[in-house]
Tab-separated table of C-alpha atoms in Angstrom:
chain	number	residue	atom	x	y	z
N	108	UNK	CA	0.092	-0.051	0.010
N	109	UNK	CA	1.480	3.378	-1.004
N	110	UNK	CA	1.876	5.911	1.604
N	111	UNK	CA	-1.169	8.236	-0.360
N	112	UNK	CA	-3.510	5.450	-0.052
N	113	UNK	CA	-3.444	4.946	3.283
N	114	UNK	CA	-3.776	8.679	4.170
N	115	UNK	CA	-6.907	8.975	1.895
N	116	UNK	CA	-7.887	6.032	3.933
N	117	UNK	CA	-9.876	7.768	7.269
N	118	UNK	CA	-10.967	11.156	7.642
N	119	UNK	CA	-8.428	11.967	10.137
N	120	UNK	CA	-5.181	10.899	8.386
N	121	UNK	CA	-6.970	12.933	4.921
N	122	UNK	CA	-6.688	16.109	7.491
N	123	UNK	CA	-3.237	15.173	8.270
N	124	UNK	CA	-2.424	15.284	4.958
N	125	UNK	CA	-3.766	18.460	3.961
N	126	UNK	CA	-1.895	20.022	6.710
N	127	UNK	CA	1.106	18.550	5.854
N	128	UNK	CA	0.770	19.411	2.169
N	129	UNK	CA	-0.632	23.428	2.644
N	130	UNK	CA	1.305	24.154	5.524
N	131	UNK	CA	4.238	22.659	5.542
N	132	UNK	CA	5.411	21.758	2.674
N	133	UNK	CA	3.829	24.813	0.590
N	134	UNK	CA	4.747	27.249	3.681
N	135	UNK	CA	1.458	28.313	4.336
N	136	UNK	CA	2.120	29.988	7.642
N	137	UNK	CA	4.895	32.173	6.078
N	138	UNK	CA	3.892	35.801	5.331
N	139	UNK	CA	5.014	36.858	1.994
N	140	UNK	CA	5.000	39.597	-0.014
N	141	UNK	CA	3.496	37.690	-2.955
N	142	UNK	CA	2.131	34.529	-3.594
N	143	UNK	CA	1.249	34.358	-6.882
N	144	UNK	CA	3.484	32.686	-9.390
N	145	UNK	CA	4.048	36.252	-12.079
N	146	UNK	CA	2.913	39.502	-9.303
N	147	UNK	CA	-0.843	39.265	-10.607
N	148	UNK	CA	-1.871	39.501	-6.660
N	149	UNK	CA	0.438	42.417	-6.747
N	150	UNK	CA	-1.471	44.217	-9.087
N	151	UNK	CA	-4.983	43.018	-7.861
N	152	UNK	CA	-4.026	44.065	-4.426
N	153	UNK	CA	-2.837	47.661	-6.017
N	154	UNK	CA	-5.844	48.004	-7.885
N	155	UNK	CA	-8.353	47.484	-4.783
N	156	UNK	CA	-5.921	49.279	-2.720
N	157	UNK	CA	-8.369	51.027	-1.031
N	158	UNK	CA	-10.932	48.539	-0.187
N	159	UNK	CA	-10.288	47.093	2.908
N	160	UNK	CA	-12.917	44.224	2.858
N	161	UNK	CA	-14.347	41.858	-0.025
N	162	UNK	CA	-15.299	38.847	-1.985
N	163	UNK	CA	-13.436	36.919	-4.330
N	164	UNK	CA	-13.946	33.468	-6.502
N	165	UNK	CA	-10.918	31.928	-7.609
N	166	UNK	CA	-12.266	29.108	-10.159
N	167	UNK	CA	-8.971	27.291	-11.048
N	168	UNK	CA	-7.008	28.224	-7.972
N	169	UNK	CA	-4.583	25.251	-7.801
N	170	UNK	CA	-3.727	25.718	-4.295
N	171	UNK	CA	-4.719	28.776	-1.761
N	172	UNK	CA	-1.156	29.612	-1.294
N	173	UNK	CA	1.014	28.456	-4.035
N	174	UNK	CA	0.656	30.185	-7.201
N	175	UNK	CA	-2.542	31.659	-5.412
N	176	UNK	CA	-3.777	35.165	-6.909
N	177	UNK	CA	-6.160	35.826	-3.720
N	178	UNK	CA	-4.278	34.838	-0.847
N	179	UNK	CA	-2.997	38.468	-0.284
N	180	UNK	CA	-6.677	39.300	-0.342
N	181	UNK	CA	-7.537	36.898	2.070
N	182	UNK	CA	-4.640	37.982	4.509
N	183	UNK	CA	-5.954	41.785	4.249
N	184	UNK	CA	-9.477	40.968	5.503
N	185	UNK	CA	-11.551	39.931	1.932
N	186	UNK	CA	-13.219	36.479	2.073
N	187	UNK	CA	-13.822	34.065	-1.135
N	188	UNK	CA	-14.047	30.994	-2.609
N	189	UNK	CA	-11.261	28.852	-3.802
N	190	UNK	CA	-12.461	26.586	-6.469
N	191	UNK	CA	-10.525	23.790	-8.156
N	192	UNK	CA	-10.597	19.902	-9.566
N	193	UNK	CA	-8.503	18.504	-7.344
N	194	UNK	CA	-9.592	17.387	-3.913
N	195	UNK	CA	-6.324	18.437	-1.956
């Protein structure tokens, strides 16, 4: 049995896998200047610099931290939904 199958076996081990994948592997606990791959989040942040709160919808987000175009907005106080076909 592979480790992946072991992690997906129960709800508890799946949560451990998610915690590892999001926070430890991709360093989601660190505050960064930019999260997107090419600086798109800096452009979005500059465009909405006067708005303190808002709502976003990120379709095809891949990961909430790694290469995220909306993570800076989330850390600024915005709330929204990240949708991706990958369940993790």
